[in-house]
PDB file of C-alpha atoms and ligand atoms in Angstrom:
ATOM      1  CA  UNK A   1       0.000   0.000   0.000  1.00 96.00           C
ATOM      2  CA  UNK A   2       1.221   3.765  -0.387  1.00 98.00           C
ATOM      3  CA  UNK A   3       2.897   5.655   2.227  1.00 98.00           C
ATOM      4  CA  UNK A   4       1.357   8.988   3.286  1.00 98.00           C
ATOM      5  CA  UNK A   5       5.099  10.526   4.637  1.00 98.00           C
ATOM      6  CA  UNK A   6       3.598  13.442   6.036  1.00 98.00           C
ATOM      7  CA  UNK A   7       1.835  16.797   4.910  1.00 98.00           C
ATOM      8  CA  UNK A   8       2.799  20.236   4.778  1.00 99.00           C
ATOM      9  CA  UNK A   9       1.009  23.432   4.672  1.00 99.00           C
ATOM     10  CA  UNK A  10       1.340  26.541   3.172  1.00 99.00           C
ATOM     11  CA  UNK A  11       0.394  30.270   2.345  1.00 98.00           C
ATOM     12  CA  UNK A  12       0.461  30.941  -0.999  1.00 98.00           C
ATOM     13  CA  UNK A  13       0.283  34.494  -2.211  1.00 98.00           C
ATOM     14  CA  UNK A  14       0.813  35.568  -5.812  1.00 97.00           C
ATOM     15  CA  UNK A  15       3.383  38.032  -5.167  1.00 97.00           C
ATOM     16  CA  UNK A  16       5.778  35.190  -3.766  1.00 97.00           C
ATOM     17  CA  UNK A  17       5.372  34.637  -7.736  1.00 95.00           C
ATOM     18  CA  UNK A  18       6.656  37.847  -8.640  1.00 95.00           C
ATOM     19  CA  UNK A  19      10.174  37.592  -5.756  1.00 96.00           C
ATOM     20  CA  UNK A  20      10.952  33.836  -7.342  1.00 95.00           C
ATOM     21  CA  UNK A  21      10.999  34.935 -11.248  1.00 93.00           C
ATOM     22  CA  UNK A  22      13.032  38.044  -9.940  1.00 94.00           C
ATOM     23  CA  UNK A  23      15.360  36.035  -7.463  1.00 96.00           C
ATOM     24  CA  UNK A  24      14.305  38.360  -4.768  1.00 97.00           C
ATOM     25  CA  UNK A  25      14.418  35.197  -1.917  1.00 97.00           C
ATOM     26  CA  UNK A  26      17.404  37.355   0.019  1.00 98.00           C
ATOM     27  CA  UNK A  27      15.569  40.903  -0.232  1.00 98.00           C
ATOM     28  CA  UNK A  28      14.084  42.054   3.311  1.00 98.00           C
ATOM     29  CA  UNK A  29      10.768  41.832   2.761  1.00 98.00           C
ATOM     30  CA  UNK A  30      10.979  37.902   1.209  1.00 98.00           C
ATOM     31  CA  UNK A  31      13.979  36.645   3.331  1.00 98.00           C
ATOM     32  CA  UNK A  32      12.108  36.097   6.577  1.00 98.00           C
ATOM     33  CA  UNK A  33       9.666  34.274   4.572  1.00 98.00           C
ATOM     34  CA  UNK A  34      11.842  32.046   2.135  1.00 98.00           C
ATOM     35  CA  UNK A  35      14.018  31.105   4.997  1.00 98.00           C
ATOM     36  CA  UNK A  36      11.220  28.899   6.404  1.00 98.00           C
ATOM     37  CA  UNK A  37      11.754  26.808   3.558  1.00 98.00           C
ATOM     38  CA  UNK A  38      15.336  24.767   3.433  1.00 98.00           C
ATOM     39  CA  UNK A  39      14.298  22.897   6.470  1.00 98.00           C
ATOM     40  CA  UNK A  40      11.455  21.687   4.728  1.00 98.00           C
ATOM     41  CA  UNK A  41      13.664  21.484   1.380  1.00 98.00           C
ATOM     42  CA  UNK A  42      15.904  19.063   3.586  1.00 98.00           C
ATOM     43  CA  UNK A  43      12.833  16.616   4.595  1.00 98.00           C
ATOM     44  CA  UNK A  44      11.908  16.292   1.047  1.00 98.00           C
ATOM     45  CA  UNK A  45      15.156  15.500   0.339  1.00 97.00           C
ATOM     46  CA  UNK A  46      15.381  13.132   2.517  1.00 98.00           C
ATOM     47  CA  UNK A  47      11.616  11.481   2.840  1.00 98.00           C
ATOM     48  CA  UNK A  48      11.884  11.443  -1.507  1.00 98.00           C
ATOM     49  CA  UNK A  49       7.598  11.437  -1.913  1.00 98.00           C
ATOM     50  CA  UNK A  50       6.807  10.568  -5.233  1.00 98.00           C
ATOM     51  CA  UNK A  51       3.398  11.642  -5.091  1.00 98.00           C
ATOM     52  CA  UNK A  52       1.920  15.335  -4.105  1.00 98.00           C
ATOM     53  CA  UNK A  53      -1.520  15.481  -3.241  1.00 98.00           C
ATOM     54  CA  UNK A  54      -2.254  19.474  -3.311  1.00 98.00           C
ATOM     55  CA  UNK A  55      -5.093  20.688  -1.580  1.00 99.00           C
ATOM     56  CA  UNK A  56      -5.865  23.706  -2.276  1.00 98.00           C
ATOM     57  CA  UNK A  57      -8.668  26.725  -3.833  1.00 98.00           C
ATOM     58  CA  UNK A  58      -8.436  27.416  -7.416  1.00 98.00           C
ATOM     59  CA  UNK A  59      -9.279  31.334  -7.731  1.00 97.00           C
ATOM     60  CA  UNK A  60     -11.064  31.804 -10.854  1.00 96.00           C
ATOM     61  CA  UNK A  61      -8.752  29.765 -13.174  1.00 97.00           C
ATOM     62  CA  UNK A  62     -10.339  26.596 -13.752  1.00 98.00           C
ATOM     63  CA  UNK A  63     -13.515  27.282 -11.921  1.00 97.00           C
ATOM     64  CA  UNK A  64     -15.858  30.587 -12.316  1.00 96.00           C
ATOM     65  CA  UNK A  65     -18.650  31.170 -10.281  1.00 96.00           C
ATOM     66  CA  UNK A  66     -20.989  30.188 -12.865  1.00 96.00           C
ATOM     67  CA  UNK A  67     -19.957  26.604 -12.055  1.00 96.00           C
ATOM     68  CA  UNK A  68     -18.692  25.602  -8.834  1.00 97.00           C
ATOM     69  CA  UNK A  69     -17.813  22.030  -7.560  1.00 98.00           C
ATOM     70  CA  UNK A  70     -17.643  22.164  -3.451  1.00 98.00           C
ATOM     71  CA  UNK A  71     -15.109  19.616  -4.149  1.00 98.00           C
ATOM     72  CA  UNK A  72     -13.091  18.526  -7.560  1.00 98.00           C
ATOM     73  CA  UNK A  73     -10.456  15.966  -8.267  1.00 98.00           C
ATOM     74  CA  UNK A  74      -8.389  16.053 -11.058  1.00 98.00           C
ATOM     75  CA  UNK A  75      -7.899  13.551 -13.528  1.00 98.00           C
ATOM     76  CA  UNK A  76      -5.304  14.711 -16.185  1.00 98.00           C
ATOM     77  CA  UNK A  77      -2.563  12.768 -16.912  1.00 98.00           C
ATOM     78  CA  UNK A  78      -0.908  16.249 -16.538  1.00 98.00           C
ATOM     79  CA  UNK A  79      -1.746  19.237 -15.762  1.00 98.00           C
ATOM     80  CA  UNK A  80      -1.122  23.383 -16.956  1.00 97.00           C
ATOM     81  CA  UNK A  81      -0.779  26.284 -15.157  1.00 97.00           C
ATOM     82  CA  UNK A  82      -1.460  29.675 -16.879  1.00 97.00           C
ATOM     83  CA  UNK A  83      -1.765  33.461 -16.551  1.00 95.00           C
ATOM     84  CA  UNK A  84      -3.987  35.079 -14.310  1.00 94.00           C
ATOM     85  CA  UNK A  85      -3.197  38.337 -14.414  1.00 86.00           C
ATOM     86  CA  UNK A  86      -0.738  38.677 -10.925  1.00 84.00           C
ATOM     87  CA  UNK A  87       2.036  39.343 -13.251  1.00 85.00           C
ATOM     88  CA  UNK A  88       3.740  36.128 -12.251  1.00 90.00           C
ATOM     89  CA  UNK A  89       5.000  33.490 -15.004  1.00 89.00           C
ATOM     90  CA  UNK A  90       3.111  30.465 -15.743  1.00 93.00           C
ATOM     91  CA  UNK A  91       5.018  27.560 -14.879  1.00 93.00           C
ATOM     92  CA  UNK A  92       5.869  24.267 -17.020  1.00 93.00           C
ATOM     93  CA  UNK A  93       3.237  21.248 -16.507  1.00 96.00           C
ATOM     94  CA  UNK A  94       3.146  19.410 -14.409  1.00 97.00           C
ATOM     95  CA  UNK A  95       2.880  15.521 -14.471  1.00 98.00           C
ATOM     96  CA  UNK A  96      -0.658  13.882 -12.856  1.00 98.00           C
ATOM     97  CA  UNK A  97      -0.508  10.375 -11.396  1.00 98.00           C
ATOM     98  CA  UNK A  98      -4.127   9.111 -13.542  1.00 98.00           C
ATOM     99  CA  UNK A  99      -3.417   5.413 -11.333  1.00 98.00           C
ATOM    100  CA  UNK A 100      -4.149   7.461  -7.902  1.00 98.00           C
ATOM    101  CA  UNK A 101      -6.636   9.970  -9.381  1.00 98.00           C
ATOM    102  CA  UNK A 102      -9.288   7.764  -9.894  1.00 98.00           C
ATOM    103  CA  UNK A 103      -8.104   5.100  -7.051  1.00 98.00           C
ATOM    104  CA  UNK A 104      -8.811   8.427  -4.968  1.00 98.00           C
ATOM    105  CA  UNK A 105     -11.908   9.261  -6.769  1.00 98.00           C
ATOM    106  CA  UNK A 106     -13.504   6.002  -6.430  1.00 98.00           C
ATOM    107  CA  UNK A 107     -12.508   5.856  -2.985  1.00 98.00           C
ATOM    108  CA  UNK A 108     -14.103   9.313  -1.943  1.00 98.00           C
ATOM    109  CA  UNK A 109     -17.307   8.607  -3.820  1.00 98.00           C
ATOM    110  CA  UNK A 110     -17.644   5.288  -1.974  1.00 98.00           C
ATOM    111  CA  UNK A 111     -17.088   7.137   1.167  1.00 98.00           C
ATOM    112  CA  UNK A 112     -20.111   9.698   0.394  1.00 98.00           C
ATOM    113  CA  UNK A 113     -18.352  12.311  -0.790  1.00 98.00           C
ATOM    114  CA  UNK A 114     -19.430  13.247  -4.470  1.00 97.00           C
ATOM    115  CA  UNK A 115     -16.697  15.276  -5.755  1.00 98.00           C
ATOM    116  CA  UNK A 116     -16.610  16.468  -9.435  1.00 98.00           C
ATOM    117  CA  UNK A 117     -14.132  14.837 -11.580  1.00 98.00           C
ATOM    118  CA  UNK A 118     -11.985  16.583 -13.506  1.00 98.00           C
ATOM    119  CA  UNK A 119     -10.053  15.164 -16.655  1.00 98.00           C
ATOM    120  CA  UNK A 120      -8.999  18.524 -17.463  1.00 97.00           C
ATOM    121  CA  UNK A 121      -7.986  21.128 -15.112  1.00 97.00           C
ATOM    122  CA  UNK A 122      -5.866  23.940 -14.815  1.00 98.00           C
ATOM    123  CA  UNK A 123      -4.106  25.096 -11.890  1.00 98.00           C
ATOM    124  CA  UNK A 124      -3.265  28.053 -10.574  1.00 98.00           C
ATOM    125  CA  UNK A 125      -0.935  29.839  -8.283  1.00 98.00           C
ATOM    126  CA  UNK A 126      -2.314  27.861  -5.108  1.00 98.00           C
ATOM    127  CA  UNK A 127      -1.169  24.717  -7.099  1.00 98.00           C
ATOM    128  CA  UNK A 128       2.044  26.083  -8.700  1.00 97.00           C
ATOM    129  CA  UNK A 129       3.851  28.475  -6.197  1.00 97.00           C
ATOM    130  CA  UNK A 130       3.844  25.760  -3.496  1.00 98.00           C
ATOM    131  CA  UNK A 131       5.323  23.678  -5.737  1.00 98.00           C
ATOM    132  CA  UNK A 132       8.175  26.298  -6.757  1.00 97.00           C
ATOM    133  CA  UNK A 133       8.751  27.167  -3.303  1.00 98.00           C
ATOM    134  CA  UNK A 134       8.968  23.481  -2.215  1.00 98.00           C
ATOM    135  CA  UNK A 135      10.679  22.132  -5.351  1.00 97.00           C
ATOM    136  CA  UNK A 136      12.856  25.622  -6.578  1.00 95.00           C
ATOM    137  CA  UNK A 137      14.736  25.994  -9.206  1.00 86.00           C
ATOM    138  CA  UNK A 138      14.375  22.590 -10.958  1.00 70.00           C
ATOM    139  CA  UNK A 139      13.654  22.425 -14.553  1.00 68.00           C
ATOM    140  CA  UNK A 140      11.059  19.665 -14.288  1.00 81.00           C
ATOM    141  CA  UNK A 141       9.310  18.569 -11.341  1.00 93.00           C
ATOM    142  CA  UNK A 142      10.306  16.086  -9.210  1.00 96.00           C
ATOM    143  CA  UNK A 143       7.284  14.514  -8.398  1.00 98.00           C
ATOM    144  CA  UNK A 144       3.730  13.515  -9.629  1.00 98.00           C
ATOM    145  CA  UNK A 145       0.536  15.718  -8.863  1.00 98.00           C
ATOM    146  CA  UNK A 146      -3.168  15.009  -8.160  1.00 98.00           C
ATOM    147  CA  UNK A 147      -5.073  18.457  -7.683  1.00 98.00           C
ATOM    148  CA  UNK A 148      -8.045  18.028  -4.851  1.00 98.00           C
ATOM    149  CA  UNK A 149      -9.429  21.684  -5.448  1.00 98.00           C
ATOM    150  CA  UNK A 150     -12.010  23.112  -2.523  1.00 98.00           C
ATOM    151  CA  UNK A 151     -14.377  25.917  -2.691  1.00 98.00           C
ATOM    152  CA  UNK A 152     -13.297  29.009  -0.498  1.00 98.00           C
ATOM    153  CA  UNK A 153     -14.520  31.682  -3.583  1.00 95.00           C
ATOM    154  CA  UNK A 154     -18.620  31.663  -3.453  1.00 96.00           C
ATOM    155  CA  UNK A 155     -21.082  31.166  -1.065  1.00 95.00           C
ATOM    156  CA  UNK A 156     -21.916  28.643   0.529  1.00 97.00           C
ATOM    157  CA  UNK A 157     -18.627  27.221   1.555  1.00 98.00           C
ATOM    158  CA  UNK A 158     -17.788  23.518   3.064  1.00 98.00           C
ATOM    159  CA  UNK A 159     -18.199  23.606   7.074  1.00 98.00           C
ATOM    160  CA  UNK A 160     -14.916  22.958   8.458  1.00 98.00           C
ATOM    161  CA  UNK A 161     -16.536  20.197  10.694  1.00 98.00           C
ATOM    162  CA  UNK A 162     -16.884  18.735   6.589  1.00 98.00           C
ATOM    163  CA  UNK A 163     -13.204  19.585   5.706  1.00 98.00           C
ATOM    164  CA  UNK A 164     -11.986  17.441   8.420  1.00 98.00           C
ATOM    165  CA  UNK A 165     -14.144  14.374   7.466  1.00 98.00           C
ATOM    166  CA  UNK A 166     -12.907  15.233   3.438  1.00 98.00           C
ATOM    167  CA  UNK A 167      -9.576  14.852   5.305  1.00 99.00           C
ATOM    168  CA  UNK A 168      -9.912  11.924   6.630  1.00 98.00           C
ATOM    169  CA  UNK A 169     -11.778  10.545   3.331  1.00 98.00           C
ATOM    170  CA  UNK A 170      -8.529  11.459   1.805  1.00 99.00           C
ATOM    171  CA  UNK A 171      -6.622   9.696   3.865  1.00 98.00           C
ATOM    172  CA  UNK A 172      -7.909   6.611   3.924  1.00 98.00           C
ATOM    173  CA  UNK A 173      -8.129   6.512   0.087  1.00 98.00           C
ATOM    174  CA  UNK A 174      -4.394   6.822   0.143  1.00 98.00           C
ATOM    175  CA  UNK A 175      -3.667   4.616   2.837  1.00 98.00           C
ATOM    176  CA  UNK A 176      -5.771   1.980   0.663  1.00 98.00           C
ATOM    177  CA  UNK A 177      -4.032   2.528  -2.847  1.00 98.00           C
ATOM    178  CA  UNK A 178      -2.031  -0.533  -4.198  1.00 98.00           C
ATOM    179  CA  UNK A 179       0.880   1.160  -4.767  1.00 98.00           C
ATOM    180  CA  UNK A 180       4.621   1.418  -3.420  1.00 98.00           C
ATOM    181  CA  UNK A 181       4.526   5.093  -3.915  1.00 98.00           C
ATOM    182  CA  UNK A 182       5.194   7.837  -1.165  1.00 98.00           C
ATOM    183  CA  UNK A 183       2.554  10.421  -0.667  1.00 98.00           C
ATOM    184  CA  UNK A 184       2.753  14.447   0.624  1.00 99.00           C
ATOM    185  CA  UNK A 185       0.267  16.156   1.086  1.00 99.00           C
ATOM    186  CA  UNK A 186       0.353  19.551   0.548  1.00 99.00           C
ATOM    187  CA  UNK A 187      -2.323  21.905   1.347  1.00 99.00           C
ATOM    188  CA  UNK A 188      -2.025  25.586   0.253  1.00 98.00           C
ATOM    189  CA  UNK A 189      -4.217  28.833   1.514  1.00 98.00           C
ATOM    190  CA  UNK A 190      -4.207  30.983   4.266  1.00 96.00           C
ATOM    191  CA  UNK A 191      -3.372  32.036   7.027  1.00 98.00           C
ATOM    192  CA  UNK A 192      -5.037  35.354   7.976  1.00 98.00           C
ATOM    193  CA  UNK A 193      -5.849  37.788   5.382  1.00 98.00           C
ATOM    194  CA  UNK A 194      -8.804  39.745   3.497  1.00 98.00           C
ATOM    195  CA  UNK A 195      -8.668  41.666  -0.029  1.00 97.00           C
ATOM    196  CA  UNK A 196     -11.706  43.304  -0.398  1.00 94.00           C
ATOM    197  CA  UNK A 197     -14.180  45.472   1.428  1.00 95.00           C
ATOM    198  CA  UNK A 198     -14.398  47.038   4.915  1.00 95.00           C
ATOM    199  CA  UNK A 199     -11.569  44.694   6.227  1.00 97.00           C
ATOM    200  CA  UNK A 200      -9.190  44.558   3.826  1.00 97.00           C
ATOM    201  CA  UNK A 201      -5.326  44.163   4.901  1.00 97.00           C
ATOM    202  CA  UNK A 202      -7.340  42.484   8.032  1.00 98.00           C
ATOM    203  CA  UNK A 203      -4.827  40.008   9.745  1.00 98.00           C
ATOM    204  CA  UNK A 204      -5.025  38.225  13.271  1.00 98.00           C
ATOM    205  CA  UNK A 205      -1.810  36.827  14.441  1.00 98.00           C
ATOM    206  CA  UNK A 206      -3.270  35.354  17.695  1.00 98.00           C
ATOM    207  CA  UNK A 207      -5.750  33.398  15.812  1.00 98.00           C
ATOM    208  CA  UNK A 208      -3.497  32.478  13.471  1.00 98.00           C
ATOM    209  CA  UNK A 209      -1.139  31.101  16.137  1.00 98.00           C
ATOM    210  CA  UNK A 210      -3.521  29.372  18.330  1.00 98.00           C
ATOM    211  CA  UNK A 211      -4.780  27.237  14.695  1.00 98.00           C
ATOM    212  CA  UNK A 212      -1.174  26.116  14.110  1.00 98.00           C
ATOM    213  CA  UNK A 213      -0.504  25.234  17.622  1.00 98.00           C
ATOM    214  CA  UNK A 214      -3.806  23.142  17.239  1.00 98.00           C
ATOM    215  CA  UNK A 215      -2.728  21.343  14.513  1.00 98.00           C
ATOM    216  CA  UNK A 216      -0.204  20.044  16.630  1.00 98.00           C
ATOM    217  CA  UNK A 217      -1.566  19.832  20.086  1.00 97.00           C
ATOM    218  CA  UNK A 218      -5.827  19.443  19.299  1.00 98.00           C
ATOM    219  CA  UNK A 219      -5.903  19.261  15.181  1.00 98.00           C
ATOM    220  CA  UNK A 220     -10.124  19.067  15.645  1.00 98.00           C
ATOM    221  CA  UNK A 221     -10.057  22.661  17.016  1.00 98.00           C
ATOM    222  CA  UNK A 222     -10.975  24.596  14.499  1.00 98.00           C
ATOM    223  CA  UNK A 223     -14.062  22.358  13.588  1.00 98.00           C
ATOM    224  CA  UNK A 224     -15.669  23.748  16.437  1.00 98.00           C
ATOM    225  CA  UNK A 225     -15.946  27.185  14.405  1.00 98.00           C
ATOM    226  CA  UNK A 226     -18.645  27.992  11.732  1.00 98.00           C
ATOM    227  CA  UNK A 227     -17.603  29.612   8.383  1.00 98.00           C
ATOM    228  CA  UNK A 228     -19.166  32.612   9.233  1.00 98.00           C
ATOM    229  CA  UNK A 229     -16.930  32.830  12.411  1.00 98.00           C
ATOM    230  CA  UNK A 230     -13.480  31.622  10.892  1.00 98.00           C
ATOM    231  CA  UNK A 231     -14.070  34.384   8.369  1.00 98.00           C
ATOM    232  CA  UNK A 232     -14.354  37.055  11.305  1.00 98.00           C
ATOM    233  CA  UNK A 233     -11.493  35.593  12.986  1.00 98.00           C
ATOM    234  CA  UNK A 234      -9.124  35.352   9.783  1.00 98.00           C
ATOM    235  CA  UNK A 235     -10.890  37.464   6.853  1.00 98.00           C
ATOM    236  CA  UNK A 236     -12.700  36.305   3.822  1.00 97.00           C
ATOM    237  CA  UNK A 237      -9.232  34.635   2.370  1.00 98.00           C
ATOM    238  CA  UNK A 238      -8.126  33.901   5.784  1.00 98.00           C
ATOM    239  CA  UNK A 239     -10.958  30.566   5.170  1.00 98.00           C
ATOM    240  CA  UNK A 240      -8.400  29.221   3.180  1.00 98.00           C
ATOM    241  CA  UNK A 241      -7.273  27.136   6.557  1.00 98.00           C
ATOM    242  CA  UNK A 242      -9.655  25.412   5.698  1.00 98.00           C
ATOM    243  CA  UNK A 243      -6.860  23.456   3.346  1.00 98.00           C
ATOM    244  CA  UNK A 244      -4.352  23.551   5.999  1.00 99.00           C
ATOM    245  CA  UNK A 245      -7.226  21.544   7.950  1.00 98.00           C
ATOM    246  CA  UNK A 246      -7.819  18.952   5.288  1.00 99.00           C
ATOM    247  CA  UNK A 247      -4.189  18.272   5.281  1.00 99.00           C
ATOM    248  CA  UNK A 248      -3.885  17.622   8.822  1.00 99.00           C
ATOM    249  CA  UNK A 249      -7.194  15.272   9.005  1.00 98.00           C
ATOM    250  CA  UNK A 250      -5.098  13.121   6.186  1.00 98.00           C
ATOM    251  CA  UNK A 251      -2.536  12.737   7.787  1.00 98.00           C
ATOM    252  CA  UNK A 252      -2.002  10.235  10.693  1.00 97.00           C
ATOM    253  CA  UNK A 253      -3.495  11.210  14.355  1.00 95.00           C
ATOM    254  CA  UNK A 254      -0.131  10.889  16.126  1.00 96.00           C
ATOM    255  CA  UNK A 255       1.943  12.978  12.889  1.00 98.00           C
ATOM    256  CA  UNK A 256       4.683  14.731  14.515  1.00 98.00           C
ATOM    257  CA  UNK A 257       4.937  19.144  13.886  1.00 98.00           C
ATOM    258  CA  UNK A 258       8.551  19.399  12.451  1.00 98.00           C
ATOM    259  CA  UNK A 259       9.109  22.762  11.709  1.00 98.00           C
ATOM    260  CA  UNK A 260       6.906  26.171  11.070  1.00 98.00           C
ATOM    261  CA  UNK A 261       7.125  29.697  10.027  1.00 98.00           C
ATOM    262  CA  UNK A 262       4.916  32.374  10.537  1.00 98.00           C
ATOM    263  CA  UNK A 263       5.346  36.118   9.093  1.00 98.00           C
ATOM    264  CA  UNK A 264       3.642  39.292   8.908  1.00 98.00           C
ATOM    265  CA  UNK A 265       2.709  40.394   5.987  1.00 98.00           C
ATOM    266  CA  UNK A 266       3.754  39.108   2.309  1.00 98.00           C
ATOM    267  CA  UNK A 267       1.667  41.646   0.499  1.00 97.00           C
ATOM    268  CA  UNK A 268      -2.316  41.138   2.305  1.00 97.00           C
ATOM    269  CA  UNK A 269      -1.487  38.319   3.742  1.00 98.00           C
ATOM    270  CA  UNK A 270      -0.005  36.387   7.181  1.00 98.00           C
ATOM    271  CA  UNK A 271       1.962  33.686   5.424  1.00 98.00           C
ATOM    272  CA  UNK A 272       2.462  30.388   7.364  1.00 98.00           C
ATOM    273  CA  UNK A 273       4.454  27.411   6.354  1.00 99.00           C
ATOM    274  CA  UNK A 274       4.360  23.850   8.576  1.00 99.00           C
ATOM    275  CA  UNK A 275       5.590  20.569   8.258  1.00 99.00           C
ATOM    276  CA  UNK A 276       4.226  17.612   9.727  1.00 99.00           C
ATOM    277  CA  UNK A 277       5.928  13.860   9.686  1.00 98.00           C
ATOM    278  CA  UNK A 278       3.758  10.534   9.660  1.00 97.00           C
ATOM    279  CA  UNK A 279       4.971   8.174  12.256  1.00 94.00           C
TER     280      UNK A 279
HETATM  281  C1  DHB B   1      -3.162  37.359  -1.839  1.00 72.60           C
HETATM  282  C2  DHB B   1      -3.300  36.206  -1.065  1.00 72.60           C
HETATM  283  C3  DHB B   1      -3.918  35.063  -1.589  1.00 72.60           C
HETATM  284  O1  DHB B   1      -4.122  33.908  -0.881  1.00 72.60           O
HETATM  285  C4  DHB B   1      -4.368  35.060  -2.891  1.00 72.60           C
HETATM  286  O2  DHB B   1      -4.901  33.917  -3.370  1.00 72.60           O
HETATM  287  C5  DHB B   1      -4.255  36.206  -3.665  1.00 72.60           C
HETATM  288  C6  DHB B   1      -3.645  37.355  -3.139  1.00 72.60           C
HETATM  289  C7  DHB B   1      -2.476  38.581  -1.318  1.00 72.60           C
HETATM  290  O3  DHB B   1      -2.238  38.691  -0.099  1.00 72.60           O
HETATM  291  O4  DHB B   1      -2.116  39.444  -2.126  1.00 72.60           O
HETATM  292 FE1   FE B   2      -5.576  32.524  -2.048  1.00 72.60          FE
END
C-alpha cells in the first residue's frame, strides 16, 4: 500500500510569484519568509515522496462562479498552469498520477463524498507556487501531482466540521491505494488575510497562532468554528485554513509538527508554512 510521509502546509500568495521569477528570496521583505523553507527542502530531500496530493482553492482559473464544484479531483494525466493576471510566469506542466486519481476518486465517492471529476484542469498559483517554493529551481518537477481543489470563492462554503471528514476521506483513500509510492500532502491557503471590502489588509496573528498550535496539540479545534466565524477571525481569504485543515485530518493522528514559520505580511497576507511527519 502507499505511504502517506507526512503533509505540509502553506500560504500561498501571488506576489511570492513575482520575488521567485526576480530572485528576490534574500531581499528584506521575502527573506524572513523564504528562509522557512530549506528545512522543509531538507525533509523532502530526505523522505523522496513521489506523489503530491495538493489541496488547495483554485481562484477563478479553472472554476468561475458560474460553475462551482464544493469539491473537484483532477484527472489529467498532466496538468497546466497559466496566466492570471498577478504578473507572475506560468510555470511548465506538471505531471498527474491518472493510477491514484481515480483510485482516490472512487474511494471518496464510496465514502459519500461526491466530488466532481476533472479530466482537465488547470491550476493556478495555489497549485504552482507551493510547488516552486517546495521544489525551486528545478527544470522539471520532481514529483507527480493530483489536484483536490475546494471551494473558499462563493457562497456557501464547506463547514470545516466537513473539511476534516474530506480529510480523513482522503486519507484513507491513500492509505488503501495498491501502490509502493510515497505520498505528501500539501495543502495551500491561508493564514489570515482579506482583499476586499471594509476589512481589507485584516490580519489576526493570535488566531493564526492558536490554529497552528492546534494542529499540533488538538488538530479538531478549528471544527468547532462555523464559516461565518473563521471568516471574522481570519478574513474572507483567511478561510483558506480550511486546506491547511484537510491536510492535517489526512494525515495520521499521532503525525509529529517538524518545523513552522509564521510572518507578517507578504503583500495582504499572514503567510504560514508547517511541516508535519507521519509516524
Ligand atoms: C493574496 C493572497 C492570496 O491567498 C491570494 O490567493 C491572492 C492574493 C495577497 O495577499 O495578495
Ligand atoms: Fe488565495
Amino acid at each position: 500500500m502507499a505511504k502517506i510521509v507526512g503533509g505540509i502546509m502553506t500560504s500561498h500568495v501571488p506576489l511570492l510569484g513575482r520575488a521567485i521569477a526576480r530572485n528576490l528570496q534574500e531581499d528584506a521583505y521575502f527573506k524572513p519568509w523564504f528562509d522557512g523553507f530549506p528545512a522543509v527542502h531538507r525533509w523532502l530531500a530526505e523522505l523522496k515522496p513521489d506523489v503530491a496530493l495538493m489541496v488547495y482553492n483554485d481562484h477563478g482559473l479553472n472554476f468561475f462562479l458560474d460553475k462551482m464544484p464544493t469539491f473537484a479531483v483532477g484527472a489529467a494525466p498532466q496538468y497546466r498552469n497559466a496566466d492570471e493576471g498577478w504578473g507572475i510566469p506560468v510555470l511548465p506542466p506538471f505531471e498527474g498520477d491518472v493510477d491514484l486519481s481515480w483510485h482516490l476518486i472512487e474511494s471518496l465517492v464510496g465514502d459519500e463524498f461526491d466530488i466532481t471529476t476533472c479530466q482537465e484542469m488547470l491550476v493556478d498559483h495555489a497549485f504552482t507556487l507551493p510547488m516552486a517554493m517546495l521544489w525551486p529551481g528545478r527544470g522539471a518537477w520532481p514529483v507527480r501531482t493530483v489536484p483536490v481543489c475546494v471551494n473558499t470563492v462563493q457562497y456557501p462554503l464547506p463547514s470545516a466540521a466537513r473539511c476534516w471528514k474530506f480529510g480523513e476521506a482522503i486519507g484513507r483513500a491513500l492509505r488503501s491505494w495498491k501502490s509502493d509510492a510515497r505520498v505528501v500532502v500539501i495543502g495551500t491557503g491561508g493564514l489570515s488575510h482579506q482583499l476586499d471590502g471594509e476589512r481589507a489588509g485584516f490580519v489576526n496573528k493570535a488566531f493564526d497562532q492558536r490554529f497552528m498550535a492546534s494542529l499540533a496539540s488538538d488538530p479538531q479545534w478549528a471544527t468547532r468554528y462555523s464559516n461565518a466565524e473563521l471568516v471574522e477571525k481570519t478574513g474572507t481569504q483567511g478561510i483558506e485554513l480550511l486546506m491547511w485543515l484537510i491536510t492535517r485530518a489526512a494525515l495520521d493522528g499521532g503525525a509529529t509538527a517538524l518545523h513552522s514559520n509564521y510572518h507578517i505580511p507578504i503583500s495582504n497576507t499572514a503567510a504560514g508554512l508547517m511541516l508535519f511527519e507521519n509516524p
